[in-house]
Short mmCIF file of C-alpha atoms in Angstrom, two decimals:
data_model
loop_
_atom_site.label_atom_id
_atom_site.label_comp_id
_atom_site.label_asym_id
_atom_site.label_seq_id
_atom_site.Cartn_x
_atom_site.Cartn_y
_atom_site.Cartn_z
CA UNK A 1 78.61 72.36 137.47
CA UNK A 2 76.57 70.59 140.26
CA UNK A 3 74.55 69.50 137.63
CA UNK A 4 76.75 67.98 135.91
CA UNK A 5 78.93 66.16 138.65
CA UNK A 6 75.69 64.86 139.79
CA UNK A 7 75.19 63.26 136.61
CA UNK A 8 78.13 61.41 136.73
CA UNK A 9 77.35 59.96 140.13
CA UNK A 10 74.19 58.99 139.14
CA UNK A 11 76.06 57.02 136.26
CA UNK A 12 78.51 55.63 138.47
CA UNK A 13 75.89 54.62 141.45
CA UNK A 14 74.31 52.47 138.62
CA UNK A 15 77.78 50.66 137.95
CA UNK A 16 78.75 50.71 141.40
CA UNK A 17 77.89 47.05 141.89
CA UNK A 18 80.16 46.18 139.38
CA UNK A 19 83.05 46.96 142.19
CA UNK A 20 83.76 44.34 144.89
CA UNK A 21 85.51 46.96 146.87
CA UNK A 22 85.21 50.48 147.67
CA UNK A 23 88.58 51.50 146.55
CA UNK A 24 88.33 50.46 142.92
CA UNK A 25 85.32 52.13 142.60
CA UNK A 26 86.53 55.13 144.05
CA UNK A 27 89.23 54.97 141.87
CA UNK A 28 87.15 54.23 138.38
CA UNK A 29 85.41 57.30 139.36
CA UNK A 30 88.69 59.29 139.66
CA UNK A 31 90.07 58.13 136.19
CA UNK A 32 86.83 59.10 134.60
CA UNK A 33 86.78 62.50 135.82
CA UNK A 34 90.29 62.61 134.67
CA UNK A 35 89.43 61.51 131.50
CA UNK A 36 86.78 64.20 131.18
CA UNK A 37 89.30 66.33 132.27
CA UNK A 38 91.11 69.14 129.90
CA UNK A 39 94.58 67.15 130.68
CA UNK A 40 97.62 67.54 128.27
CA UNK A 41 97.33 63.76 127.95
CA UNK A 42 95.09 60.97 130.03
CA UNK A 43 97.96 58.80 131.13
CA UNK A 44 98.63 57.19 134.58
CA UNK A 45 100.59 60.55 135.65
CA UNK A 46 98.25 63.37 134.70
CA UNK A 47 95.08 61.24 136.28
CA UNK A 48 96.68 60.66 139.14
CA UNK A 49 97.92 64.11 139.38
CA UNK A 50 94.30 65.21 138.67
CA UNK A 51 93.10 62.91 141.37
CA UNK A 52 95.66 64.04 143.96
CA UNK A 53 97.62 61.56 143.94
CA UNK A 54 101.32 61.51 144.40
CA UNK A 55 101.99 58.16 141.94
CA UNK A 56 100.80 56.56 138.90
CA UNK A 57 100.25 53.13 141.23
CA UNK A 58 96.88 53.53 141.73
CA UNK A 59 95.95 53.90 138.43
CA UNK A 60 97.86 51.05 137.18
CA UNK A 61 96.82 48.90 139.73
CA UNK A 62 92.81 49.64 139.00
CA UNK A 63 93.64 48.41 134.90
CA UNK A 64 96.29 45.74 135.67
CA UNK A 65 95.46 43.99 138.77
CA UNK A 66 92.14 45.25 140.86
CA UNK A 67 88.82 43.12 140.77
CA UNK A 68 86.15 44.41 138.90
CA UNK A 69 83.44 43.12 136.27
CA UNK A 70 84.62 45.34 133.34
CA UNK A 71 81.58 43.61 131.52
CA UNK A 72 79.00 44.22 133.69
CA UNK A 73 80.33 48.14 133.43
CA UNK A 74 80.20 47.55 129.84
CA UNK A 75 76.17 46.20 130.16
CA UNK A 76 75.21 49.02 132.10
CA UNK A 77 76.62 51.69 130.38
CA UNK A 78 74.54 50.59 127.32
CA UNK A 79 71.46 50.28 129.43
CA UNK A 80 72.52 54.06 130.52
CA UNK A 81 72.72 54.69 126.63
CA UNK A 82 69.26 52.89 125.53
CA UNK A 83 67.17 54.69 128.82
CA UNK A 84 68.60 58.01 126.95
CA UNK A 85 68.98 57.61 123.37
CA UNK A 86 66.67 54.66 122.21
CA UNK A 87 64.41 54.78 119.79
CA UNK A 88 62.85 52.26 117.98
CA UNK A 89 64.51 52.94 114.55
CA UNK A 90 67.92 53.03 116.22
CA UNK A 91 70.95 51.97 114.04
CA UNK A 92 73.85 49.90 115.26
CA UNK A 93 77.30 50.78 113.43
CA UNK A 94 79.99 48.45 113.69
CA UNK A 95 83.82 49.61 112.82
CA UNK A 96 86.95 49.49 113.39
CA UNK A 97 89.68 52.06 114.56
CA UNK A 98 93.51 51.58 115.18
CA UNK A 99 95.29 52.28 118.53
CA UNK A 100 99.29 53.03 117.13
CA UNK A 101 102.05 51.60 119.63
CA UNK A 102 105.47 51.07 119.92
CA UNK A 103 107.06 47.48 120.42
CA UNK A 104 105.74 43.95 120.05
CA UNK A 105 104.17 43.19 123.75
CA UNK A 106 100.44 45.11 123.45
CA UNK A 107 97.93 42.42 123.05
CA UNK A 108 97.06 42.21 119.51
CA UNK A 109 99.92 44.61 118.03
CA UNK A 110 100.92 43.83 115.06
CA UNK A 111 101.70 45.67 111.98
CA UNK A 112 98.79 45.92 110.08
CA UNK A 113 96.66 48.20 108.19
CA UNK A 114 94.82 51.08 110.28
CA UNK A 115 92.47 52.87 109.07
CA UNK A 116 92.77 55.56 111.38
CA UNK A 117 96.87 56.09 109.75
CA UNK A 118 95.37 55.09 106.23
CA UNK A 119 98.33 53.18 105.44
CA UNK A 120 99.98 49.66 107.47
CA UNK A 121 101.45 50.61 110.59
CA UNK A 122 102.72 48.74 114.16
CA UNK A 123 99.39 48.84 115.95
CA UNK A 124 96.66 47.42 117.85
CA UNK A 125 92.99 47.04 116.27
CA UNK A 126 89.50 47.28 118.04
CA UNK A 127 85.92 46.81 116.31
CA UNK A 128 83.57 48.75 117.94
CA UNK A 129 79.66 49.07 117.88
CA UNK A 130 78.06 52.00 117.80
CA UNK A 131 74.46 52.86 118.57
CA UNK A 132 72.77 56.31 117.12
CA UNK A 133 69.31 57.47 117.10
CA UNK A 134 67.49 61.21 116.62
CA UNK A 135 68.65 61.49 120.19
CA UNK A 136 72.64 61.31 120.32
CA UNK A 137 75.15 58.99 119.18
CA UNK A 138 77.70 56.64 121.17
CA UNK A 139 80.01 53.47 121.30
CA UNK A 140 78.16 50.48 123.54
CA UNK A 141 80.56 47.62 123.04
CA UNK A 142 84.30 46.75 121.93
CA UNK A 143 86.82 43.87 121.63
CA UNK A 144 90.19 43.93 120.82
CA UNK A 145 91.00 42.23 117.42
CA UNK A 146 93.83 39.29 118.03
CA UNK A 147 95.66 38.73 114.86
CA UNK A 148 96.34 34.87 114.15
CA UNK A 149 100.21 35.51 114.79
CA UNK A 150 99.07 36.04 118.41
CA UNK A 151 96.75 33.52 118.97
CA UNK A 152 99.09 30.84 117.21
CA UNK A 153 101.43 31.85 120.11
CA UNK A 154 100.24 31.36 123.54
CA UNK A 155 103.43 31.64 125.73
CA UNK A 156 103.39 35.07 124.21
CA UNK A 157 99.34 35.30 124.81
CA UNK A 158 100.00 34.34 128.31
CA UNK A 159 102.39 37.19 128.76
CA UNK A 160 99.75 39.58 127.88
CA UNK A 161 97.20 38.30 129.85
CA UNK A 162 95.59 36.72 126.97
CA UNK A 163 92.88 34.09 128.54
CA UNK A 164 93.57 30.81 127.15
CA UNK A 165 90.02 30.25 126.03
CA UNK A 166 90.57 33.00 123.58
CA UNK A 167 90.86 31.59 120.22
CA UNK A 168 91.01 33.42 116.84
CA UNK A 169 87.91 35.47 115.67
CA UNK A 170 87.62 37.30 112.59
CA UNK A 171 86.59 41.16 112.60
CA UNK A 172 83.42 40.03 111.32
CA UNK A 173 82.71 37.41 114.23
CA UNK A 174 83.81 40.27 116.70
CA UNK A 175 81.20 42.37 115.00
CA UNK A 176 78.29 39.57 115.16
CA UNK A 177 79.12 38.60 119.18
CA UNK A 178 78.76 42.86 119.40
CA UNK A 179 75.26 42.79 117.74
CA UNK A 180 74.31 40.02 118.99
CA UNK A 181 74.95 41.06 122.97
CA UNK A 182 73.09 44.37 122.08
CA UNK A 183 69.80 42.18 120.92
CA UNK A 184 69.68 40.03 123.28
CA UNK A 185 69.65 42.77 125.69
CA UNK A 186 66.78 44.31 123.95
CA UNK A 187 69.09 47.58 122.39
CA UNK A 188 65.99 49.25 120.35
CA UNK A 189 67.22 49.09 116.89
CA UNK A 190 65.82 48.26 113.51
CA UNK A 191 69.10 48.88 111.58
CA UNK A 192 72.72 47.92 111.00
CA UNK A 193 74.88 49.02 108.83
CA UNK A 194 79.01 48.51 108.47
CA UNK A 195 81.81 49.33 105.68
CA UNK A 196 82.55 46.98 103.06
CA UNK A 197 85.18 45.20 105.50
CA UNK A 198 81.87 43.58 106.98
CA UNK A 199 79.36 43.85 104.42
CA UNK A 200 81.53 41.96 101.29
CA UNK A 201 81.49 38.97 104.28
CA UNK A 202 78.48 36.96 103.02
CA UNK A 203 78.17 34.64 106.12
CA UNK A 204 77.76 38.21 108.57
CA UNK A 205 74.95 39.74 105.64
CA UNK A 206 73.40 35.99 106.25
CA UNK A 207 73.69 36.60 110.16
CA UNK A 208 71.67 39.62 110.04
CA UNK A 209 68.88 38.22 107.96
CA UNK A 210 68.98 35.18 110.51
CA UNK A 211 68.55 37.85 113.71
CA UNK A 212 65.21 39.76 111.35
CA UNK A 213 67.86 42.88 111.47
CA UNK A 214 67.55 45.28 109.05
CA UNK A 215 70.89 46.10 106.85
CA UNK A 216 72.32 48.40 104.57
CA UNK A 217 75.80 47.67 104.06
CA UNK A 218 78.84 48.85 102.13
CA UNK A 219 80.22 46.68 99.53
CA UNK A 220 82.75 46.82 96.88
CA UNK A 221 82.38 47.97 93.13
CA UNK A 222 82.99 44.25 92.07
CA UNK A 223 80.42 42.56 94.47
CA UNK A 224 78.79 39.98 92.82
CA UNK A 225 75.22 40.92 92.64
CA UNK A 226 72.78 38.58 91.91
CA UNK A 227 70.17 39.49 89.00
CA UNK A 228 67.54 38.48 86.90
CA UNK A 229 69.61 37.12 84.26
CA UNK A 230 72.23 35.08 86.25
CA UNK A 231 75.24 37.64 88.32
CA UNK A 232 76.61 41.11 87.53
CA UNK A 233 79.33 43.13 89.40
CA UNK A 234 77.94 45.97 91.45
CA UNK A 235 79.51 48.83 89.09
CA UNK A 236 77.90 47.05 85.91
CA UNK A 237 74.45 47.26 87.55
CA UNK A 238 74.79 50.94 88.53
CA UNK A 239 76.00 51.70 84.67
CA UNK A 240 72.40 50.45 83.66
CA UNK A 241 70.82 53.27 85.87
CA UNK A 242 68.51 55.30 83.70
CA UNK A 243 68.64 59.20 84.22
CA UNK A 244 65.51 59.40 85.93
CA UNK A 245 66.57 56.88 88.17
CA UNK A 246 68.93 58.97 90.78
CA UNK A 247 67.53 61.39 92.94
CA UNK A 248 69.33 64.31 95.27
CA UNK A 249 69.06 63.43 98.97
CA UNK A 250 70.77 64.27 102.41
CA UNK A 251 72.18 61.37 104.55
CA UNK A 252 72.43 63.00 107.29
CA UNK A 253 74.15 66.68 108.65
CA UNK A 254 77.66 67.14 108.09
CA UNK A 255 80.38 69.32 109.83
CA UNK A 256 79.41 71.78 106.85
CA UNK A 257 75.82 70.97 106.59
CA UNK A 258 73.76 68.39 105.00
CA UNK A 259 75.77 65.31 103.33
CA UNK A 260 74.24 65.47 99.76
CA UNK A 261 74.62 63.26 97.30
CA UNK A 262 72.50 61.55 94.39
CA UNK A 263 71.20 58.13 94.65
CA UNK A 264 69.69 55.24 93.22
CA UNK A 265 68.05 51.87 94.00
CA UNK A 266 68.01 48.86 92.52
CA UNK A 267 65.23 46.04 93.67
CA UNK A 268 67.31 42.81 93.56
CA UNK A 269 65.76 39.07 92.62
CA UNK A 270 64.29 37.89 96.38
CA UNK A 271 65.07 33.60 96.65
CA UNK A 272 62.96 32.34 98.50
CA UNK A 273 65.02 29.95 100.29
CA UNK A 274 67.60 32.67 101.71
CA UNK A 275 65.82 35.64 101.96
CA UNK A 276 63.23 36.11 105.09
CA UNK A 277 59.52 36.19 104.50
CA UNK A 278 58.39 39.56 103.67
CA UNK A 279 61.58 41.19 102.95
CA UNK A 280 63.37 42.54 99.80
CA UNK A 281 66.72 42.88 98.83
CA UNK A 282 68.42 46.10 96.96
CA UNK A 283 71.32 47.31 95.62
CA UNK A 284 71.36 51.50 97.05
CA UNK A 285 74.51 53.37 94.33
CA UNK A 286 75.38 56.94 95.68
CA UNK A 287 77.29 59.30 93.47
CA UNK A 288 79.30 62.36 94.52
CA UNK A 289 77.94 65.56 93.00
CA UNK A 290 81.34 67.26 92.09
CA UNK A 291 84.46 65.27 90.30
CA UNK A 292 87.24 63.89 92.23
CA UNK A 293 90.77 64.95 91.24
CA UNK A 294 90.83 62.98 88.34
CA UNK A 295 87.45 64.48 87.10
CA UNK A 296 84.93 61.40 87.70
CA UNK A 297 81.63 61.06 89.58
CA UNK A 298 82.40 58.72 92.61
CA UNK A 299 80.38 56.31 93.48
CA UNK A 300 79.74 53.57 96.40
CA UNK A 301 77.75 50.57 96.57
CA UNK A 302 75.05 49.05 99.16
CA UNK A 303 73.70 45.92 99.70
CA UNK A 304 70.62 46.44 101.67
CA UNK A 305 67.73 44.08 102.84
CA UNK A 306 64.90 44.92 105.04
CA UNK A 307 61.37 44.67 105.13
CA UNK A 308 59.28 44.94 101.85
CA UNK A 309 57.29 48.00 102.91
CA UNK A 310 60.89 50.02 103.23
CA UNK A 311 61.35 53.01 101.20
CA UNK A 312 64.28 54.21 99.16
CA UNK A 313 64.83 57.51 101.69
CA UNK A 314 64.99 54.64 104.88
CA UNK A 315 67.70 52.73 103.00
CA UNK A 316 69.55 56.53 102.40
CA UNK A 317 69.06 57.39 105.83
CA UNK A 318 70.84 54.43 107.36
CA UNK A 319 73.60 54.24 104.44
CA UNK A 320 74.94 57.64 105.87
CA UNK A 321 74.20 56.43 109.31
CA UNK A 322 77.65 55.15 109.20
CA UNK A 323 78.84 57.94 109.65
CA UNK A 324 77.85 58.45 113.33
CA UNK A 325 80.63 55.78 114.41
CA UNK A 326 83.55 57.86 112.88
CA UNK A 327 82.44 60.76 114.82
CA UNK A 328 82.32 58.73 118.17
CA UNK A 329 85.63 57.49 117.48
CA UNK A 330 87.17 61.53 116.91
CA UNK A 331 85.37 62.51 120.25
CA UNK A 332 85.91 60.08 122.22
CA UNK A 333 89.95 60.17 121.24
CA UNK A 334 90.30 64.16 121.51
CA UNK A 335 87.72 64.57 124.36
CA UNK A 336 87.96 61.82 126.73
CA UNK A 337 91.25 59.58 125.81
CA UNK A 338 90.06 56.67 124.25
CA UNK A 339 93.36 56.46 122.90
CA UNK A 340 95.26 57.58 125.33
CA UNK A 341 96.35 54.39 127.63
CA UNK A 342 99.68 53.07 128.13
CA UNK A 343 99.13 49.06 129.07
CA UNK A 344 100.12 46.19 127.46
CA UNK A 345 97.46 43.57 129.19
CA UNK A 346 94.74 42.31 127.41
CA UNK A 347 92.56 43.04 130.21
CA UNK A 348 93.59 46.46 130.87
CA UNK A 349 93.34 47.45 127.09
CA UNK A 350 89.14 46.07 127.56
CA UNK A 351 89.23 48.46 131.47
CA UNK A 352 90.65 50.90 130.23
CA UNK A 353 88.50 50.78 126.79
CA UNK A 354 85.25 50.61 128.91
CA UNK A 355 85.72 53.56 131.34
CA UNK A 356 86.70 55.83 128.10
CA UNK A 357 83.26 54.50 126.89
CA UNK A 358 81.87 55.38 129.83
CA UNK A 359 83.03 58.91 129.91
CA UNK A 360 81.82 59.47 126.29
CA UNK A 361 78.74 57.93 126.74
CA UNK A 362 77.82 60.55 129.97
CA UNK A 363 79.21 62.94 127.70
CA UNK A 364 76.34 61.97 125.19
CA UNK A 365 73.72 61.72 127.30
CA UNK A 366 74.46 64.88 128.77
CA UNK A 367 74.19 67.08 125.40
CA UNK A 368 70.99 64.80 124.74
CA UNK A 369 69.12 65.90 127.93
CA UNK A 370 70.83 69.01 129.21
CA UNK A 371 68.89 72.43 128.39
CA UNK A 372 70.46 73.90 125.00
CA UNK A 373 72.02 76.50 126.76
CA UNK A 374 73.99 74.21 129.42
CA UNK A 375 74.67 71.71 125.98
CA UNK A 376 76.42 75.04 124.56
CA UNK A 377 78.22 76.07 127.25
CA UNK A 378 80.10 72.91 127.59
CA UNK A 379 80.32 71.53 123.92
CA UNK A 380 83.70 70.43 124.61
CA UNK A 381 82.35 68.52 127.00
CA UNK A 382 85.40 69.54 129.69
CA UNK A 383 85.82 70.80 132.84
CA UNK A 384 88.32 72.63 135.14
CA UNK A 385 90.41 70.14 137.01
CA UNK A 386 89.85 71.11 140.93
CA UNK A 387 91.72 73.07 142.86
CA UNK A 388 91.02 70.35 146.32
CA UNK A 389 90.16 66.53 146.21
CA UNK A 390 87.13 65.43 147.48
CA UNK A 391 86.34 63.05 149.67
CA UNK A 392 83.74 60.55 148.57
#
């Protein structure tokens, strides 16, 4: 336990100049360890309960009105992230996830499609980038998504806090201003990968070969492909696949075990004029091993372009990659609150946002470096909530 609350300040003496005053800082470091807390909900009552405090004001006050550089907490908590989990090979994972809410006021809510209800409900959406390694797995960066019928309406943007200079962006943009703020900070990675939501966008696939980042990305079964003999749709291309041209492979471990599937890869025509010097372009197909419901083999679809030395079981390894970002999102929801915040600002949703990243980040880093007996012990990552409050 000392061990482990020592951790945290270490974490929260790097981010401490982030805080002009001591009191917000003080505070940030109380909602944390509320978030990390086993709460029956992280809302303003139970972490101010859990911090000892008689009212929600506090709280409220440190996402709605103190002075803080939520970005700089943002920066340093992926420089926490990188000293711990970088490697050079790292993969970023961009994605979205839906926060459900009631009423039209939340920056950003509309009703729109979430992925995380499956279906088009009231809700707010933010794209997130992940970063995963051999090491651990976490979320480094975020922005909420502002749907045109907000940003078309700035009396009601004003009401939420919305900066003026905030204009429209696509998911896509979003997801290049997250990638790019991780490479210009030097984030160790050789690898990005997305769902088909990015990778169909031919201006962010562009992007990527524009920053010399690796990419293997998910695309539709109708993506044009080009190929020797004019265009094809990704599907037709797979149907040419000769027998000996899938092989069995894990992407990755599962819940269950390894994530197996069969595979094959296409080498695609390389123009000289829009691909980089010395890379390749391919076309990665996986195929599930059992029939769905309606008895057929699914199948997905990659675009992929790297360097021309890659190897088939690189572009496999990154495709299920992806997966790492789902898994953030579930922990850091049921373990430290992600969702869990009841604000309606545009800046809170981004303070609140960051200190849940923060929490699941230490959280991380913790299981990464911890001996494999402490890792065990606490693999819900929780502890008790005290019985006193300290002074600190």
């Amino acid at each position: 336990m000392t061990a482990w609350i020592g951790g945290l300040d270490d974490l929260f003496a790097r981010v401490a100049g982030r805080f002009l005053r001591v009191e917000p800082r003080r505070r940030a470091r109380a909602y944390v360890r509320g978030l990390l807390a086993p709460l029956a909900g992280e809302n303003g009552w139970t972490l101010a309960e859990a911090a000892g405090e008689l009212t929600p004001d506090g709280m409220q006050r440190l996402l709605n009105a103190a002075t803080w550089d939520v970005d700089g907490v943002r920066d340093d908590v992926r420089a926490y992230a990188v000293e711990h989990l970088g490697e050079r090979d790292g993969v970023l994972v961009v994605d979205e996830t839906g926060f459900l809410k009631k009423g039209t006021r939340s920056a950003g809510v509309q009703r729109q499609y979430s992925g995380t209800a499956g279906r088009i409900e009231n809700c707010q959406l933010g794209v997130f980038l992940a970063y995963t390694t051999g090491k651990g797995r976490t979320l480094i960066d975020r922005d909420l998504y502002l749907p045109k019928s907000w940003t078309g309406d700035r009396d009601r943007c004003r009401e939420a806090a919305v900066p003026e200079e905030v204009e429209f962006a696509t998911k896509t943009v979003l997801a290049q201003n997250m990638l790019g703020r991780a490479l210009d900070a030097g984030v160790p990675a050789a690898w990005v990968t997305a769902d088909e939501a990015y990778g169909k966008d031919h201006k962010f696939r562009t992007w990527l070969e524009n920053r010399r980042i690796s990419y293997v990305v998910a695309v539709a079964r109708d993506q044009t492909i080009p190929a020797v003999a004019g265009t094809s749709r990704a599907d037709a291309l797979a149907a040419q696949a000769p027998h000996d041209a899938w092989k069995r492979r894990s992407c990755g471990q599962g819940a269950k075990g390894p994530r197996l599937f069969d595979w094959a890869v296409a080498s695609l025509p390389v123009y000289e004029d829009t691909t980089p010097p010395g890379w390749a372009r391919w076309l990665l197909v996986r195929r599930s091993l059992t029939p769905n419901n309606k008895g057929e083999l699914e199948l997905a679809y990659y675009l992929c372009c790297a360097p021309t030395r890659t190897d088939d079981d690189d572009l496999i390894r990154v495709a299920g990659a992806r997966w790492a970002v789902e898994d953030c999102f579930q922990t850091a929801k049921t373990e430290v609150g992600l969702d869990h915040y009841q604000v309606r600002r545009y800046d809170a949703w981004y303070r609140h946002i960051t200190l849940a990243m923060l929490a699941h980040t230490y959280l991380a880093v913790t299981a990464a470096i911890a001996p494999k007996a402490l890792a065990a012990a606490s693999s819900r990552s929780r502890w008790a909530r005290p019985s006193v409050s300290w002074h600190t």
